[in-house]
Short mmCIF file of C-alpha atoms and ligand atoms in Angstrom, two decimals:
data_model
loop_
_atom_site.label_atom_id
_atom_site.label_comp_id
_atom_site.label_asym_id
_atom_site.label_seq_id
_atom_site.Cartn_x
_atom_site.Cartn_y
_atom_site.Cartn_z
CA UNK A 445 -11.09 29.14 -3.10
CA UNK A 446 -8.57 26.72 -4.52
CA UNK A 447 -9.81 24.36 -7.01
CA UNK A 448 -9.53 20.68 -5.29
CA UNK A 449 -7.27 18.46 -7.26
CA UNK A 450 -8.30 14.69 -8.63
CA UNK A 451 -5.60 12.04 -7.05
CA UNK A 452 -3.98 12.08 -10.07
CA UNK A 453 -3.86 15.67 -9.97
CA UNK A 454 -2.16 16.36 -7.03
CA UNK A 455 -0.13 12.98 -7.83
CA UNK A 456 1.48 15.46 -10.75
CA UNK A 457 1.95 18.24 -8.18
CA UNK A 458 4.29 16.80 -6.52
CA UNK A 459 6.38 15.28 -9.20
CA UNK A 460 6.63 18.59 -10.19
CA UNK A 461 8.09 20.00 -7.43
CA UNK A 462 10.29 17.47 -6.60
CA UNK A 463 11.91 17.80 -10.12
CA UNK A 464 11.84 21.20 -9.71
CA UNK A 465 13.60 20.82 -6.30
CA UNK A 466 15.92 18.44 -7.78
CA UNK A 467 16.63 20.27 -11.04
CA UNK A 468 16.25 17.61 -13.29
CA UNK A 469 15.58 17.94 -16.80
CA UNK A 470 12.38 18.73 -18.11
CA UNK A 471 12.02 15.06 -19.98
CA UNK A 472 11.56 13.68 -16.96
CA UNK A 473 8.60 15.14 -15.85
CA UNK A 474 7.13 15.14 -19.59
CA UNK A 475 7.64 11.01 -19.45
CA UNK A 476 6.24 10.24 -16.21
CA UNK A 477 3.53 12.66 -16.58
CA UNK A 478 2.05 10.00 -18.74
CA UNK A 479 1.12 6.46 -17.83
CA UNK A 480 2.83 4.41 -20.97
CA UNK A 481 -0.11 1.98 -21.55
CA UNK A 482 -3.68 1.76 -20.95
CA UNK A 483 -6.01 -1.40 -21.44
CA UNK A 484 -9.79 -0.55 -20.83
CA UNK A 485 -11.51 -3.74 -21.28
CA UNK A 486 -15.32 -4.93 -21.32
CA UNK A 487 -16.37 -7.88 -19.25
CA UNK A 488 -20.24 -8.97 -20.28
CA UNK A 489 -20.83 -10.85 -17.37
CA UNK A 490 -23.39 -13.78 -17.20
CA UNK A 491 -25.36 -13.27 -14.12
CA UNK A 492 -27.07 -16.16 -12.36
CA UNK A 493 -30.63 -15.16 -13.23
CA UNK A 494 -29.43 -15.25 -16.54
CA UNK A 495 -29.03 -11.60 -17.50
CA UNK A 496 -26.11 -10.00 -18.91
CA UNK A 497 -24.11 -7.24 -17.51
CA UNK A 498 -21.19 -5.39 -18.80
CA UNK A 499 -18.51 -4.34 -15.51
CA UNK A 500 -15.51 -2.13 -17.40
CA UNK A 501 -11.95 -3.68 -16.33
CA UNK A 502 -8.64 -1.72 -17.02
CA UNK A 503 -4.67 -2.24 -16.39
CA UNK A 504 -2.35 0.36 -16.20
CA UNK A 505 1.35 0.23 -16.71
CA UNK A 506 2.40 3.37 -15.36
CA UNK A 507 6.34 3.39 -15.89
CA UNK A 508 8.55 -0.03 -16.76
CA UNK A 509 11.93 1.79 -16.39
CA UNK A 510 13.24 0.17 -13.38
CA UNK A 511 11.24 -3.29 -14.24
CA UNK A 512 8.13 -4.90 -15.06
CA UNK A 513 5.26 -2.96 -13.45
CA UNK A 514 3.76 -3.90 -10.36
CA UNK A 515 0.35 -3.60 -8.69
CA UNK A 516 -2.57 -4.21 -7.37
CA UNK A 517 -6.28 -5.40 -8.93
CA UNK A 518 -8.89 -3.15 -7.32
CA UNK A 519 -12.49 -4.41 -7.29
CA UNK A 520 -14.64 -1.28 -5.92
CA UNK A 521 -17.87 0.64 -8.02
CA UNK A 522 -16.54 3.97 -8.17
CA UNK A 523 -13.25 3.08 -9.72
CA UNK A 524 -12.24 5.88 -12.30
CA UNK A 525 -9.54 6.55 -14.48
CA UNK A 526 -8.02 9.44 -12.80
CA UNK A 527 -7.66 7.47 -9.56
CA UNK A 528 -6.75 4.63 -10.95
CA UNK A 529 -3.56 6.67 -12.96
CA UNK A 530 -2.72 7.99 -9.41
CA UNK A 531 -2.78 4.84 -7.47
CA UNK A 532 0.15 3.34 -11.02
CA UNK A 533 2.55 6.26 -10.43
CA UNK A 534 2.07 5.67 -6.67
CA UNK A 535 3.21 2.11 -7.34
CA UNK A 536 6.25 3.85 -9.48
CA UNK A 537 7.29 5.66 -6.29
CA UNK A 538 6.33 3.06 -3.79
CA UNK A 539 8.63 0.34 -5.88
CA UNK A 540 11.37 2.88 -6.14
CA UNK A 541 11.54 3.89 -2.74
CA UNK A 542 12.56 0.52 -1.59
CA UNK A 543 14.43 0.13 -4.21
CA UNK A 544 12.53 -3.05 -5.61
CA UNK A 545 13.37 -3.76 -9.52
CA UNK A 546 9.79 -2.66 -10.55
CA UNK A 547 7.90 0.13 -12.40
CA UNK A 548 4.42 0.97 -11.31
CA UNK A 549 0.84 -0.44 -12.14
CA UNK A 550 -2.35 -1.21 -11.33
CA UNK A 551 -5.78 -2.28 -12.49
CA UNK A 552 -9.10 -3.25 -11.41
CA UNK A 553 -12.83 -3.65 -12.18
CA UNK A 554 -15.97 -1.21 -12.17
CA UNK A 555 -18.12 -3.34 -9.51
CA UNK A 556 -18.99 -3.83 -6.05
CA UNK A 557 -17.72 -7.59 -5.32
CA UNK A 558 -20.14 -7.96 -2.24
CA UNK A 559 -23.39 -7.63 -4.41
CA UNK A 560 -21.85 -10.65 -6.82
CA UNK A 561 -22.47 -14.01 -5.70
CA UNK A 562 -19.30 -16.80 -5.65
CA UNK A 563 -19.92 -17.73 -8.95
CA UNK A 564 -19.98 -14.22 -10.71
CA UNK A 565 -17.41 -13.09 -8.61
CA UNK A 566 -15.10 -15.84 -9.86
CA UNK A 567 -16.64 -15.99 -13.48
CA UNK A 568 -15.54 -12.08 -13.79
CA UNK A 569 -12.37 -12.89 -12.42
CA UNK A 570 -11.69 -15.30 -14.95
CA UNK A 571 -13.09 -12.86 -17.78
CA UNK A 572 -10.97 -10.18 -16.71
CA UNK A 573 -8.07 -12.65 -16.72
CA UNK A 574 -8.58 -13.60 -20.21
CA UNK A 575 -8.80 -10.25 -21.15
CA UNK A 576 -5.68 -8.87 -20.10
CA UNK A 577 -3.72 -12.08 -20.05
CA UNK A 578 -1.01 -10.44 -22.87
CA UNK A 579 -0.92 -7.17 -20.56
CA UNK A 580 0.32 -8.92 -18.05
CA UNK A 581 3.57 -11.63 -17.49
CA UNK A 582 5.84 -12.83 -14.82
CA UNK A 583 8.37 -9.81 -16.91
CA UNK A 584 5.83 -7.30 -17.98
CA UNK A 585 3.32 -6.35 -15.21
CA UNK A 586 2.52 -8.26 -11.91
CA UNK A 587 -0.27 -7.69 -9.96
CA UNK A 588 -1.47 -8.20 -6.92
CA UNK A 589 -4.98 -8.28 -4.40
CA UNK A 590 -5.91 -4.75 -3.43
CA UNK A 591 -8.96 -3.21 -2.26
CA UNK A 592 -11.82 -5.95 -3.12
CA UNK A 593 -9.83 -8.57 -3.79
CA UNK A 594 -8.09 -11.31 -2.13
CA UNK A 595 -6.30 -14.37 -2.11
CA UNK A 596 -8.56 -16.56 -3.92
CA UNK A 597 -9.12 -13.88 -6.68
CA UNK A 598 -5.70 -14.49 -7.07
CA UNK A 599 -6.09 -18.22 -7.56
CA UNK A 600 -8.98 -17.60 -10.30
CA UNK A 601 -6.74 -15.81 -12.00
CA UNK A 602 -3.33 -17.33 -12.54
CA UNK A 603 -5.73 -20.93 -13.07
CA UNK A 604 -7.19 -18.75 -16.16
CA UNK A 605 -3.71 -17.38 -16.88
CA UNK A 606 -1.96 -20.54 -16.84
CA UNK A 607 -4.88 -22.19 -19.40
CA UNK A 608 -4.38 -18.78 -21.52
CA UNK A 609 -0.44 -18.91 -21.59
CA UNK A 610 -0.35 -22.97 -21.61
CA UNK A 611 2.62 -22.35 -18.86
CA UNK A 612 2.62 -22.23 -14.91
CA UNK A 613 4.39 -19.09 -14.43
CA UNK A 614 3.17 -18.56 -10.49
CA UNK A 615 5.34 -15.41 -10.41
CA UNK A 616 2.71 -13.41 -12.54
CA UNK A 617 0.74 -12.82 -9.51
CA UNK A 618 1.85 -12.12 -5.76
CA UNK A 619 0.22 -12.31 -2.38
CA UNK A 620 -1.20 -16.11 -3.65
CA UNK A 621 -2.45 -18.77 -1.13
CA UNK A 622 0.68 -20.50 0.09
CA UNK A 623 -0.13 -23.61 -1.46
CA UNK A 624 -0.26 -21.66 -4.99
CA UNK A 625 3.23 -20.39 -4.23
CA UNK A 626 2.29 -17.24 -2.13
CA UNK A 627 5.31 -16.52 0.56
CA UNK A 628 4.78 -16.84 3.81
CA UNK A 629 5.00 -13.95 5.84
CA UNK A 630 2.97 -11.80 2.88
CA UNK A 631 -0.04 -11.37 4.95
CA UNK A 632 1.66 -9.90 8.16
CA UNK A 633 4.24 -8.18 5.71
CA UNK A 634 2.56 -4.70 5.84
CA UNK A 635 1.78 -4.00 9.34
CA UNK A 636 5.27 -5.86 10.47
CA UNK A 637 7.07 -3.26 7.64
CA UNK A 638 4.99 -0.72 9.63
CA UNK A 639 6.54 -1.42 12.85
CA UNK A 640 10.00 -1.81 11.06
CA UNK A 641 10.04 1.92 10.26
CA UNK A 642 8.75 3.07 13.32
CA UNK A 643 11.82 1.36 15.21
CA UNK A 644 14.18 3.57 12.65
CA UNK A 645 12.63 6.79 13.47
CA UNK A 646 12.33 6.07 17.20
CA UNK A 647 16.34 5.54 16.73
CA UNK A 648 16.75 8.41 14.40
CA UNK A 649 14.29 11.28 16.63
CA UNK A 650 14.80 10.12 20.10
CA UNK A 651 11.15 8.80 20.68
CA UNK A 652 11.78 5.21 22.46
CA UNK A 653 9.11 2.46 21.04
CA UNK A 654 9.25 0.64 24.93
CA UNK A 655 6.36 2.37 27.20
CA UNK A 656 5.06 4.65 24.19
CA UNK A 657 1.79 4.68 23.28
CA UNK A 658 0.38 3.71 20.09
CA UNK A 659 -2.92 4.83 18.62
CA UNK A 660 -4.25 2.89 15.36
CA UNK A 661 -7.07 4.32 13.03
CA UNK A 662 -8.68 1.01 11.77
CA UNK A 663 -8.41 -2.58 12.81
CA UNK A 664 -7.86 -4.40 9.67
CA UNK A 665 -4.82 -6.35 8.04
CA UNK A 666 -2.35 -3.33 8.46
CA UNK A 667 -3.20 -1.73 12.11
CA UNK A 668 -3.74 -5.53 13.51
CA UNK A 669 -0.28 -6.68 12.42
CA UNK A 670 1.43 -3.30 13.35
CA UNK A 671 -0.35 -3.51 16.90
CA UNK A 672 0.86 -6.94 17.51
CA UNK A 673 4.74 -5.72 16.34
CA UNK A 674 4.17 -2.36 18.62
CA UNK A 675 2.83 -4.81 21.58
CA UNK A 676 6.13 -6.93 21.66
CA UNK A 677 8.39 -3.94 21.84
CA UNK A 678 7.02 -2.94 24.89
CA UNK A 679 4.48 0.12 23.44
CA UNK A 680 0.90 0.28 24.86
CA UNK A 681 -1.81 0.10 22.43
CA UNK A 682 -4.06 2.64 23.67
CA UNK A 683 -6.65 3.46 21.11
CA UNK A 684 -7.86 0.82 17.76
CA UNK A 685 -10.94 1.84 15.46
CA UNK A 686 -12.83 0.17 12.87
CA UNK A 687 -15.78 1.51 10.33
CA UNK A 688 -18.47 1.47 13.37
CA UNK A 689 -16.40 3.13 16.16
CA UNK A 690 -13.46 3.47 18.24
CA UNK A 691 -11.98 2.20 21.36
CA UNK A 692 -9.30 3.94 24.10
CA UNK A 693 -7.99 2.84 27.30
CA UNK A 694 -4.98 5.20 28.69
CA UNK A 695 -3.42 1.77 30.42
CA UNK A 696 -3.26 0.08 27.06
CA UNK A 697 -4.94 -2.70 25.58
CA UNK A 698 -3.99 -6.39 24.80
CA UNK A 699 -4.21 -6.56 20.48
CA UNK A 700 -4.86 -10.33 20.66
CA UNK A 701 -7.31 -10.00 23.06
CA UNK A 702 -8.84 -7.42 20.67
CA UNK A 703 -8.89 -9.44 17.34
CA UNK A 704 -10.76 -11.85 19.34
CA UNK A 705 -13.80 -9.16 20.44
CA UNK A 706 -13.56 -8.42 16.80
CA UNK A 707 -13.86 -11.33 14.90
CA UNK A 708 -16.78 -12.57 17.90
CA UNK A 709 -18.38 -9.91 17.84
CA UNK A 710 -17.67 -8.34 14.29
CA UNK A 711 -16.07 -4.66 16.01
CA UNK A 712 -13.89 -3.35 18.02
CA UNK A 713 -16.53 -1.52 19.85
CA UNK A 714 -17.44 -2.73 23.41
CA UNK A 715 -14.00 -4.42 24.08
CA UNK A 716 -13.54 -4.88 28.01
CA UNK A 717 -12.16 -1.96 30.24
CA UNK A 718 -12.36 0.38 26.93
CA UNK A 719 -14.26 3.55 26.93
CA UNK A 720 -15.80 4.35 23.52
CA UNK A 721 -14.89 6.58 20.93
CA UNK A 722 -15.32 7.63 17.63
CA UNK A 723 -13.89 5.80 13.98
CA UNK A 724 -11.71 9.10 13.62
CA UNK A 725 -11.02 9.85 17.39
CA UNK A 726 -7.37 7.30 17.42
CA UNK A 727 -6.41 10.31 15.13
CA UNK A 728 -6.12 13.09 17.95
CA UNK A 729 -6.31 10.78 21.21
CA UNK A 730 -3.33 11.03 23.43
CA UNK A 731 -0.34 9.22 22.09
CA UNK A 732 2.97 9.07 21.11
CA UNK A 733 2.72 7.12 18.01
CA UNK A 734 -0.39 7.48 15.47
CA UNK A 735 -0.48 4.85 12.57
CA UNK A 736 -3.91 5.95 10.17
CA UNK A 737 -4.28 2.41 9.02
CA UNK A 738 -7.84 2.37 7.45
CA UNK A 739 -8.68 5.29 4.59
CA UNK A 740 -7.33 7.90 2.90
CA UNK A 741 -7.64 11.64 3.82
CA UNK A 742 -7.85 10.56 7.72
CA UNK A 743 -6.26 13.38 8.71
CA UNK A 744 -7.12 16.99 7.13
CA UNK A 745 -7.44 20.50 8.16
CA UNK A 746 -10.04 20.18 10.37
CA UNK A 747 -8.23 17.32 12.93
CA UNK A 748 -4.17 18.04 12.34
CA UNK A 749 -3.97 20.50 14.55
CA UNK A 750 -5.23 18.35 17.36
CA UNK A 751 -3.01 15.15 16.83
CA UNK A 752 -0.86 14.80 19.57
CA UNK A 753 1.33 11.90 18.16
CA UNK A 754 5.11 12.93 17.83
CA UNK A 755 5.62 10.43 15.19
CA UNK A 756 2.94 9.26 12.30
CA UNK A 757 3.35 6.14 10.35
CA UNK A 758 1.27 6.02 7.56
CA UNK A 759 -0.09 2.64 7.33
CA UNK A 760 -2.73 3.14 5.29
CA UNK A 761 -2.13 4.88 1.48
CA UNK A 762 -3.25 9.01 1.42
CA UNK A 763 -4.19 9.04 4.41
CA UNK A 764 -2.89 12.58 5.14
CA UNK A 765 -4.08 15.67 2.50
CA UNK A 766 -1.40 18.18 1.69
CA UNK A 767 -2.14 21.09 2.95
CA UNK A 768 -2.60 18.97 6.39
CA UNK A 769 1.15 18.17 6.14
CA UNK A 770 1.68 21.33 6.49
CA UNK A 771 0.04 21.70 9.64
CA UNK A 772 2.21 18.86 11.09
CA UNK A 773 5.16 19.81 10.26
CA UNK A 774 4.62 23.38 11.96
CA UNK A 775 3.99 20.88 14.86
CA UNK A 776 7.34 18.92 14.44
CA UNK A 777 5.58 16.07 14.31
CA UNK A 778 7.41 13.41 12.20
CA UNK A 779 5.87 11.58 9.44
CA UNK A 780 6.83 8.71 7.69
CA UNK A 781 5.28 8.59 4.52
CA UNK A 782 3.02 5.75 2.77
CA UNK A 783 4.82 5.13 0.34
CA UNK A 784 7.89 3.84 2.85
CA UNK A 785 5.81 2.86 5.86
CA UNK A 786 3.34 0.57 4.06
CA UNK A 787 6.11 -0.82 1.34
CA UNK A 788 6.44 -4.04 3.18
CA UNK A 789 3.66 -5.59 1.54
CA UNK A 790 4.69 -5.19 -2.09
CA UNK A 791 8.57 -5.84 -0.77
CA UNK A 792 7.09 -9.51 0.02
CA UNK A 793 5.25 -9.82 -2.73
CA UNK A 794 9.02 -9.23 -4.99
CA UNK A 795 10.44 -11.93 -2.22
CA UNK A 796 7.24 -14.10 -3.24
CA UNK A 797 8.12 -13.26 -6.91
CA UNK A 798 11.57 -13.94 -6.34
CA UNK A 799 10.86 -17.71 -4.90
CA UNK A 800 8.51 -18.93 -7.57
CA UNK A 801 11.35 -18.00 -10.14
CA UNK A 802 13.91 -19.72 -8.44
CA UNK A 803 11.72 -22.32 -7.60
CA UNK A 804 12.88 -22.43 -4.44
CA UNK A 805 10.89 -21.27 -0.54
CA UNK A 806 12.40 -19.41 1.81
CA UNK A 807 11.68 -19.90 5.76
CA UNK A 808 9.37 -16.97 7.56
CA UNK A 809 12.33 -15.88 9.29
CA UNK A 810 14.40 -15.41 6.01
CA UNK A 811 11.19 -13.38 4.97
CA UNK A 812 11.49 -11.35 7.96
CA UNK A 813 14.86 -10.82 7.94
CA UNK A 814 15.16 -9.64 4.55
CA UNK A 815 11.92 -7.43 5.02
CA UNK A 816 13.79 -5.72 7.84
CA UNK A 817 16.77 -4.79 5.61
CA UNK A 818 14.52 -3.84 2.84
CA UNK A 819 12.83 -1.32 5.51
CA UNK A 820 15.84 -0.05 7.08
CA UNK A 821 17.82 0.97 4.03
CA UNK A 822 14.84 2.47 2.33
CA UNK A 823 14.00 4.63 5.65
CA UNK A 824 17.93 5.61 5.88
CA UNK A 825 18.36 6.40 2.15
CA UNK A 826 15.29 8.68 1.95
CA UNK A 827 16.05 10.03 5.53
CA UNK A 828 19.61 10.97 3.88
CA UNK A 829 17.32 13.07 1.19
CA UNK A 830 15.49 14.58 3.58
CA UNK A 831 18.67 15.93 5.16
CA UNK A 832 20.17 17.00 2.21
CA UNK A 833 17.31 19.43 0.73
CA UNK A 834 16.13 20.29 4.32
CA UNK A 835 12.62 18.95 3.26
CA UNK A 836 9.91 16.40 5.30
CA UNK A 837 10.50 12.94 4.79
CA UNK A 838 7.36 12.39 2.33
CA UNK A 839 9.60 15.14 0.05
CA UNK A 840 12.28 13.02 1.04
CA UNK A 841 11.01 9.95 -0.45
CA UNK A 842 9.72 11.64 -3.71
CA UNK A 843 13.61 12.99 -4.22
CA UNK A 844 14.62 9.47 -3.69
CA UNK A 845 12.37 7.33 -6.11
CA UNK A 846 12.00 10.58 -8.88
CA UNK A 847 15.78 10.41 -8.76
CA UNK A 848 16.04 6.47 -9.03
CA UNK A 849 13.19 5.93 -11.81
CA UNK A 850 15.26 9.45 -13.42
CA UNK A 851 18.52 7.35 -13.69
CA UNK A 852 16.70 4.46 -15.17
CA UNK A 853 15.05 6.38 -17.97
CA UNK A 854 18.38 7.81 -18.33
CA UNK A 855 20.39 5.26 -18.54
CA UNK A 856 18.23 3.60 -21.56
CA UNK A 857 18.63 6.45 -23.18
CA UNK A 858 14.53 7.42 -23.18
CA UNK A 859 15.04 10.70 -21.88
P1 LIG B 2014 -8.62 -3.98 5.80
O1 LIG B 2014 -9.85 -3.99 4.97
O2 LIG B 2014 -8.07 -5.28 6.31
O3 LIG B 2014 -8.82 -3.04 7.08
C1 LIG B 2014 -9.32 -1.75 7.01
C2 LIG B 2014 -9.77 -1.35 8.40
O4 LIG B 2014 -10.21 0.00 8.37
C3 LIG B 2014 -10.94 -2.17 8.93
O5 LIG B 2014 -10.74 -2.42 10.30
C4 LIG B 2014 -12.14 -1.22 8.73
O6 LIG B 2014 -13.21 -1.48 9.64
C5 LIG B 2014 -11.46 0.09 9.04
N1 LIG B 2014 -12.21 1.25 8.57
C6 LIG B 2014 -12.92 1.41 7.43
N2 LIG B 2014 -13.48 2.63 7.42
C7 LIG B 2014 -13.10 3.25 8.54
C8 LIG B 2014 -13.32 4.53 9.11
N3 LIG B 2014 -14.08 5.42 8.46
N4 LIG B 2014 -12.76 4.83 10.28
C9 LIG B 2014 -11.98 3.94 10.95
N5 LIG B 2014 -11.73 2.71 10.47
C10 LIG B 2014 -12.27 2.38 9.29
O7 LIG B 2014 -7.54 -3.19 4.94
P2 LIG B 2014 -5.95 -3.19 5.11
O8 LIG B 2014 -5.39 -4.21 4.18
O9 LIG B 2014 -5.61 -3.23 6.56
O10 LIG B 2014 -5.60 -1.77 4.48
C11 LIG B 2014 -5.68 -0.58 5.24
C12 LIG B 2014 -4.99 0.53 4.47
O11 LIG B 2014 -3.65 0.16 4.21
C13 LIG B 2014 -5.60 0.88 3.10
O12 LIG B 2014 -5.40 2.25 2.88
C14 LIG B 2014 -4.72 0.09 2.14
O13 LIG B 2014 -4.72 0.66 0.84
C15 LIG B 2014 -3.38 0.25 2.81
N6 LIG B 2014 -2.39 -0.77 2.44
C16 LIG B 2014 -2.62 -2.09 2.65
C17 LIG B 2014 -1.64 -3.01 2.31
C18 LIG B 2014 -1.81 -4.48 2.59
O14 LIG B 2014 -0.86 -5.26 2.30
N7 LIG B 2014 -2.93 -4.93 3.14
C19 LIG B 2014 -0.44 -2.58 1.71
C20 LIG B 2014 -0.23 -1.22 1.50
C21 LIG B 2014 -1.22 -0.32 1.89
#
């Protein structure tokens, strides 16, 4: 049997053959086969009864060639190194696809946040802050919340920043409250960028968004935001999951309605006129459009056979193995990759980025506007690669941002 790969494993696999593919020179593959830096810090943590515990923080810087390196701060107990390289160069390619002026990073902290109280949650924050305050500026590395973190982790740590630095640069962290300088429109950004590349590949494979139906896997920040975008184009959302169970209703469902049963009654489960189904059921229920909004590896060997979507946006990141895409495309089902169809939340973050260096705040409708360009091009330029090397659109992308970060490094003269 095939040895599995780690994330960052099959990360490289696919660099690989995309340079291969491409025929570019080998120094491209030996640079970006190496994050450039690494900062593995130690955060003794005062706990409230007292005790001391160490939590191990790191930032990654991935690759800087097209700009200062951008991504999230990850807050989860089983964060390793490997995965933690993977989800950088994802950044790399994410940033590149949409053409933002970024490299790729990320960072995070060994611990579950939900078994910290306020005040150690925040106390970390501010440690880990501190202790990678000269890894990170508003033109070296930018992060960002990501899983385990949120807005007000954010706040802790640009108020630390700003005390370290002795300057309020807001732009060296995005997706902020709104009063801190966040953008508004960041926290729809996502699931709207979603629904932004869906209407491009409806135009581009024939597969109208009015009347079609629209099965999400999860019912968080991405699928809610997506259903609401699907739901005003005329598309019936017919099946919505969450961690405890699924829901499906063949006439379609109202998404407001169903944020309310959620946030009442903490699920999507049990929503009126629905029948029940499983968490991983919205992935092979009868649709026309699937968008796996919740984990990675939703959809593997065992279910891709039985989706019946034509078209899969990938709202969530990984959330399709490899040798499942394979099974798909035999299918002709069309898939937009993660790294395009979920790029709307880090190309509001640049816009946020963008206004606290100018100083100046754009309207939502500015945000949206521009988001929709952003979207559009990116889908067109890496549909354009797709054509061109007969290859799936995920390949697609990979030719796209390997070739833009190859020109960078190229251009500087590093390879
Ligand atoms: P979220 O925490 O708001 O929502 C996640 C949803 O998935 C919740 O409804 C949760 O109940 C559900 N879920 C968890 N386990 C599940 C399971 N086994 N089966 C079905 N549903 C399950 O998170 P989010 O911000 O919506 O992120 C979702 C995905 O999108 C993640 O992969 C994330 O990395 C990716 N993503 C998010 C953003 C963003 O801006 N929020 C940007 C890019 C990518």
């Amino acid at each position: 049997m095939a040895k599995k790969l780690s994330p960052w494993e099959s990360q490289l696999l696919n660099v690989k053959k995309t340079c291969d593919l491409m025929g570019l020179e080998p120094s491209v593959y030996e640079v970006v086969s190496h994050p450039k830096a690494i900062l593995k810090v130690a955060l003794p943590l005062k706990m409230d009864d007292g005790t001391v515990k160490t939590f191990e923080g790191v930032r990654i810087h991935h690759n800087d060639a097209r700009g200062p390196t951008k991504g999230g701060i990850r807050y989860h107990p089983n964060i390793d190194m490997d995965t933690e390289m993977a989800l950088a160069a994802w950044m790399t390619w994410k940033n590149a696809v949409v053409n933002l002026p970024y490299g790729g990073g990320k960072g995070g902290i060994n611990v579950d946040p939900k078994a910290l109280s306020k005040g150690e949650l925040e106390r970390l924050t501010r440690m880990y802050a501190v202790a990678i305050a000269n890894f990170v500026g508003v033109d070296l590395d930018v992060p960002a919340p990501d899983v385990g973190t949120n807005a007000q982790v954010m706040a802790w740590f640009i108020d630390e920043y700003y005390k370290v630095t002795g300057r309020i640069t807001p732009g060296v962290i995005t997706a902020k409250p709104i009063s801190l300088g966040g953008s508004l429109g960041r926290n729809a950004a996502t699931g709207r960028g979603c629904y932004f590349a869906a209407v491009e590949a409806s135009k581009s494979y024939g597969i109208p968004l009015k009347g079609a139906k629209v099965s999400l896997q999860g019912y968080g920040n991405v699928a809610l935001h997506a259903a609401y975008n699907f739901a005003n184009a005329g598309s019936k959302i017919v099946s919505a999951s969450d961690s405890k169970g699924g829901v499906y209703n063949k006439d379609g469902m109202d998404p407001w309605k169903l944020k309310e049963h959620k946030d009442k009654t903490g699920s999507v489960l049990g929503f009126k006129g629905a029948e029940t189904i499983s968490s991983a059921d919205p992935i092979t229920v009868d649709c026309d459009i699937l968008c796996p909004a919740a984990l990675q590896n939703a959809i593997t060997t065992e279910n891709a056979s039985d989706v019946k979507a034509k078209l899969i946006i990938e709202g969530a990141n990984g959330p399709t193995v490899p040798e499942a895409d394979k099974i798909l495309a035999e299918k002709d089902i069309i898939v937009v990759p993660d790294i395009c169809a979920n790029a709307g939340g880090v190309t509001v973050s640049y816009f946020e980025w963008v206004q606290n260096r100018q100083g100046f705040y754009w309207t939502e409708e500015e945000v949206d506007q521009r988001l929709e360009r952003v979207m559009l091009k990116a889908f067109h330029d890496l549909k354009e690669q797709s054509d061109k090397y007969k290859v799936s659109l995920r390949t697609g992308a990979y030719v796209l941002s390997i070739g833009r970060v190859a020109e960078a490094m190229r251009l500087l003269g590093r390879i």
